[in-house]
Amino acid sequence: MIRLSRILSLTIPARLTQEEIDALPKIVFDQKSNPNSSVLLAEKCPICLTEFNDQETINKLRCTHLFHLQCIS
């Protein structure tokens, strides 16, 4: 991906600092949430591909993607 970005002269966004990661909004995953909720749509962390546990605290990015706290760090 990095090589391709260099070939195409694309810029890759800078990585977040740990302070910025810690400041990300945290939500409680609720398997019984509203069917229109983005929380229900994403049942697995896109990094580790493990399902979220009911009532687990997770990070939610501005783009609405959800991640385990330790995975996003």
Short mmCIF file of N, CA and C in Angstrom, two decimals:
data_model
loop_
_atom_site.label_atom_id
_atom_site.label_comp_id
_atom_site.label_asym_id
_atom_site.label_seq_id
_atom_site.Cartn_x
_atom_site.Cartn_y
_atom_site.Cartn_z
N MET A 1 0.82 -1.19 0.00
CA MET A 1 0.00 0.00 0.00
C MET A 1 0.87 1.26 0.00
N ILE A 2 1.90 1.27 0.84
CA ILE A 2 2.79 2.42 0.89
C ILE A 2 3.49 2.60 -0.45
N ARG A 3 3.97 1.50 -1.02
CA ARG A 3 4.65 1.59 -2.32
C ARG A 3 3.71 2.11 -3.39
N LEU A 4 2.49 1.61 -3.41
CA LEU A 4 1.50 2.07 -4.37
C LEU A 4 1.21 3.55 -4.19
N SER A 5 1.12 3.99 -2.94
CA SER A 5 0.84 5.41 -2.70
C SER A 5 1.98 6.29 -3.21
N ARG A 6 3.21 5.79 -3.09
CA ARG A 6 4.35 6.56 -3.61
C ARG A 6 4.32 6.62 -5.13
N ILE A 7 3.99 5.52 -5.78
CA ILE A 7 3.91 5.47 -7.24
C ILE A 7 2.84 6.45 -7.73
N LEU A 8 1.72 6.47 -7.04
CA LEU A 8 0.61 7.34 -7.44
C LEU A 8 0.69 8.73 -6.83
N SER A 9 1.75 8.99 -6.09
CA SER A 9 1.95 10.28 -5.42
C SER A 9 0.79 10.62 -4.49
N LEU A 10 0.33 9.63 -3.76
CA LEU A 10 -0.74 9.84 -2.79
C LEU A 10 -0.12 10.08 -1.42
N THR A 11 -0.82 10.81 -0.61
CA THR A 11 -0.33 11.01 0.75
C THR A 11 -1.14 10.11 1.69
N ILE A 12 -0.44 9.48 2.61
CA ILE A 12 -1.08 8.64 3.60
C ILE A 12 -1.26 9.49 4.85
N PRO A 13 -2.47 9.47 5.42
CA PRO A 13 -2.70 10.28 6.62
C PRO A 13 -1.73 9.91 7.74
N ALA A 14 -1.34 10.90 8.50
CA ALA A 14 -0.44 10.67 9.62
C ALA A 14 -1.13 9.79 10.66
N ARG A 15 -0.34 9.03 11.37
CA ARG A 15 -0.85 8.16 12.42
C ARG A 15 -1.23 9.01 13.64
N LEU A 16 -2.27 8.60 14.34
CA LEU A 16 -2.69 9.31 15.54
C LEU A 16 -1.70 9.08 16.67
N THR A 17 -1.57 10.07 17.52
CA THR A 17 -0.75 9.91 18.72
C THR A 17 -1.55 9.10 19.73
N GLN A 18 -0.89 8.56 20.74
CA GLN A 18 -1.60 7.81 21.78
C GLN A 18 -2.60 8.71 22.50
N GLU A 19 -2.25 9.96 22.68
CA GLU A 19 -3.17 10.92 23.31
C GLU A 19 -4.44 11.08 22.48
N GLU A 20 -4.29 11.18 21.16
CA GLU A 20 -5.45 11.30 20.28
C GLU A 20 -6.29 10.03 20.29
N ILE A 21 -5.62 8.89 20.33
CA ILE A 21 -6.34 7.61 20.40
C ILE A 21 -7.13 7.52 21.70
N ASP A 22 -6.50 7.91 22.79
CA ASP A 22 -7.18 7.87 24.10
C ASP A 22 -8.39 8.80 24.14
N ALA A 23 -8.36 9.86 23.34
CA ALA A 23 -9.45 10.83 23.33
C ALA A 23 -10.61 10.43 22.42
N LEU A 24 -10.46 9.34 21.68
CA LEU A 24 -11.55 8.89 20.81
C LEU A 24 -12.78 8.55 21.64
N PRO A 25 -13.97 8.80 21.08
CA PRO A 25 -15.19 8.47 21.82
C PRO A 25 -15.28 6.97 22.12
N LYS A 26 -15.73 6.66 23.30
CA LYS A 26 -15.92 5.28 23.69
C LYS A 26 -17.41 5.04 23.88
N ILE A 27 -17.88 3.90 23.38
CA ILE A 27 -19.28 3.55 23.53
C ILE A 27 -19.37 2.13 24.07
N VAL A 28 -20.53 1.78 24.58
CA VAL A 28 -20.77 0.42 25.04
C VAL A 28 -21.51 -0.31 23.95
N PHE A 29 -20.94 -1.41 23.49
CA PHE A 29 -21.57 -2.21 22.44
C PHE A 29 -22.81 -2.88 23.00
N ASP A 30 -23.92 -2.73 22.29
CA ASP A 30 -25.19 -3.29 22.73
C ASP A 30 -25.78 -4.12 21.60
N GLN A 31 -25.78 -5.42 21.76
CA GLN A 31 -26.30 -6.31 20.71
C GLN A 31 -27.78 -6.12 20.48
N LYS A 32 -28.48 -5.57 21.44
CA LYS A 32 -29.93 -5.40 21.32
C LYS A 32 -30.30 -3.97 20.96
N SER A 33 -29.34 -3.23 20.39
CA SER A 33 -29.60 -1.82 20.09
C SER A 33 -30.58 -1.67 18.93
N ASN A 34 -30.93 -0.44 18.68
CA ASN A 34 -31.83 -0.08 17.59
C ASN A 34 -31.34 -0.66 16.27
N PRO A 35 -32.21 -1.30 15.48
CA PRO A 35 -31.78 -1.87 14.20
C PRO A 35 -31.16 -0.87 13.24
N ASN A 36 -31.45 0.42 13.40
CA ASN A 36 -30.87 1.44 12.54
C ASN A 36 -29.53 1.96 13.06
N SER A 37 -29.09 1.46 14.17
CA SER A 37 -27.86 1.92 14.79
C SER A 37 -26.63 1.35 14.08
N SER A 38 -25.59 2.17 13.94
CA SER A 38 -24.35 1.70 13.32
C SER A 38 -23.66 0.67 14.20
N VAL A 39 -23.96 0.69 15.50
CA VAL A 39 -23.37 -0.29 16.41
C VAL A 39 -23.81 -1.69 16.04
N LEU A 40 -25.06 -1.84 15.63
CA LEU A 40 -25.57 -3.15 15.28
C LEU A 40 -24.97 -3.63 13.95
N LEU A 41 -24.66 -2.72 13.05
CA LEU A 41 -24.16 -3.09 11.74
C LEU A 41 -22.75 -3.68 11.79
N ALA A 42 -21.94 -3.25 12.72
CA ALA A 42 -20.57 -3.72 12.84
C ALA A 42 -20.47 -4.61 14.07
N GLU A 43 -20.45 -5.91 13.85
CA GLU A 43 -20.42 -6.83 14.98
C GLU A 43 -19.02 -7.35 15.25
N LYS A 44 -18.06 -7.02 14.36
CA LYS A 44 -16.68 -7.48 14.51
C LYS A 44 -15.72 -6.31 14.39
N CYS A 45 -14.63 -6.41 15.11
CA CYS A 45 -13.57 -5.42 15.00
C CYS A 45 -12.86 -5.65 13.66
N PRO A 46 -12.69 -4.61 12.84
CA PRO A 46 -12.06 -4.79 11.53
C PRO A 46 -10.55 -5.06 11.62
N ILE A 47 -9.97 -4.92 12.79
CA ILE A 47 -8.54 -5.20 12.94
C ILE A 47 -8.30 -6.66 13.30
N CYS A 48 -8.93 -7.13 14.37
CA CYS A 48 -8.69 -8.51 14.82
C CYS A 48 -9.76 -9.49 14.33
N LEU A 49 -10.85 -8.96 13.78
CA LEU A 49 -11.96 -9.75 13.25
C LEU A 49 -12.67 -10.58 14.31
N THR A 50 -12.54 -10.17 15.56
CA THR A 50 -13.23 -10.83 16.66
C THR A 50 -14.53 -10.08 16.94
N GLU A 51 -15.58 -10.83 17.22
CA GLU A 51 -16.87 -10.20 17.52
C GLU A 51 -16.79 -9.39 18.81
N PHE A 52 -17.54 -8.30 18.83
CA PHE A 52 -17.64 -7.50 20.05
C PHE A 52 -18.53 -8.24 21.04
N ASN A 53 -18.17 -8.16 22.31
CA ASN A 53 -19.00 -8.75 23.36
C ASN A 53 -20.07 -7.76 23.77
N ASP A 54 -21.23 -8.28 24.15
CA ASP A 54 -22.31 -7.42 24.61
C ASP A 54 -21.84 -6.64 25.84
N GLN A 55 -22.11 -5.35 25.85
CA GLN A 55 -21.75 -4.42 26.93
C GLN A 55 -20.25 -4.13 27.01
N GLU A 56 -19.50 -4.49 25.98
CA GLU A 56 -18.06 -4.19 25.94
C GLU A 56 -17.85 -2.73 25.54
N THR A 57 -16.90 -2.05 26.17
CA THR A 57 -16.57 -0.68 25.81
C THR A 57 -15.63 -0.72 24.61
N ILE A 58 -16.01 0.02 23.56
CA ILE A 58 -15.22 0.04 22.32
C ILE A 58 -15.06 1.48 21.85
N ASN A 59 -14.13 1.69 20.91
CA ASN A 59 -13.93 3.02 20.32
C ASN A 59 -14.78 3.17 19.08
N LYS A 60 -15.30 4.37 18.90
CA LYS A 60 -16.06 4.71 17.69
C LYS A 60 -15.41 5.91 17.04
N LEU A 61 -14.95 5.76 15.81
CA LEU A 61 -14.34 6.87 15.09
C LEU A 61 -15.40 7.78 14.49
N ARG A 62 -14.98 8.97 14.04
CA ARG A 62 -15.92 9.91 13.41
C ARG A 62 -16.62 9.30 12.21
N CYS A 63 -15.93 8.38 11.53
CA CYS A 63 -16.50 7.72 10.35
C CYS A 63 -17.47 6.61 10.75
N THR A 64 -17.70 6.41 12.03
CA THR A 64 -18.58 5.42 12.65
C THR A 64 -18.01 4.00 12.68
N HIS A 65 -16.76 3.80 12.26
CA HIS A 65 -16.15 2.48 12.39
C HIS A 65 -15.89 2.20 13.87
N LEU A 66 -16.03 0.94 14.24
CA LEU A 66 -15.88 0.53 15.62
C LEU A 66 -14.67 -0.37 15.78
N PHE A 67 -13.94 -0.22 16.89
CA PHE A 67 -12.72 -0.98 17.14
C PHE A 67 -12.62 -1.33 18.61
N HIS A 68 -11.99 -2.48 18.92
CA HIS A 68 -11.64 -2.77 20.31
C HIS A 68 -10.64 -1.70 20.77
N LEU A 69 -10.68 -1.38 22.05
CA LEU A 69 -9.77 -0.36 22.60
C LEU A 69 -8.31 -0.73 22.34
N GLN A 70 -7.94 -1.99 22.60
CA GLN A 70 -6.54 -2.40 22.43
C GLN A 70 -6.16 -2.50 20.96
N CYS A 71 -7.08 -2.83 20.08
CA CYS A 71 -6.76 -2.96 18.65
C CYS A 71 -6.45 -1.61 18.02
N ILE A 72 -7.21 -0.58 18.36
CA ILE A 72 -7.00 0.73 17.75
C ILE A 72 -5.72 1.38 18.27
N SER A 73 -5.28 0.96 19.46
CA SER A 73 -4.02 1.51 20.01
C SER A 73 -2.84 0.95 19.26
#
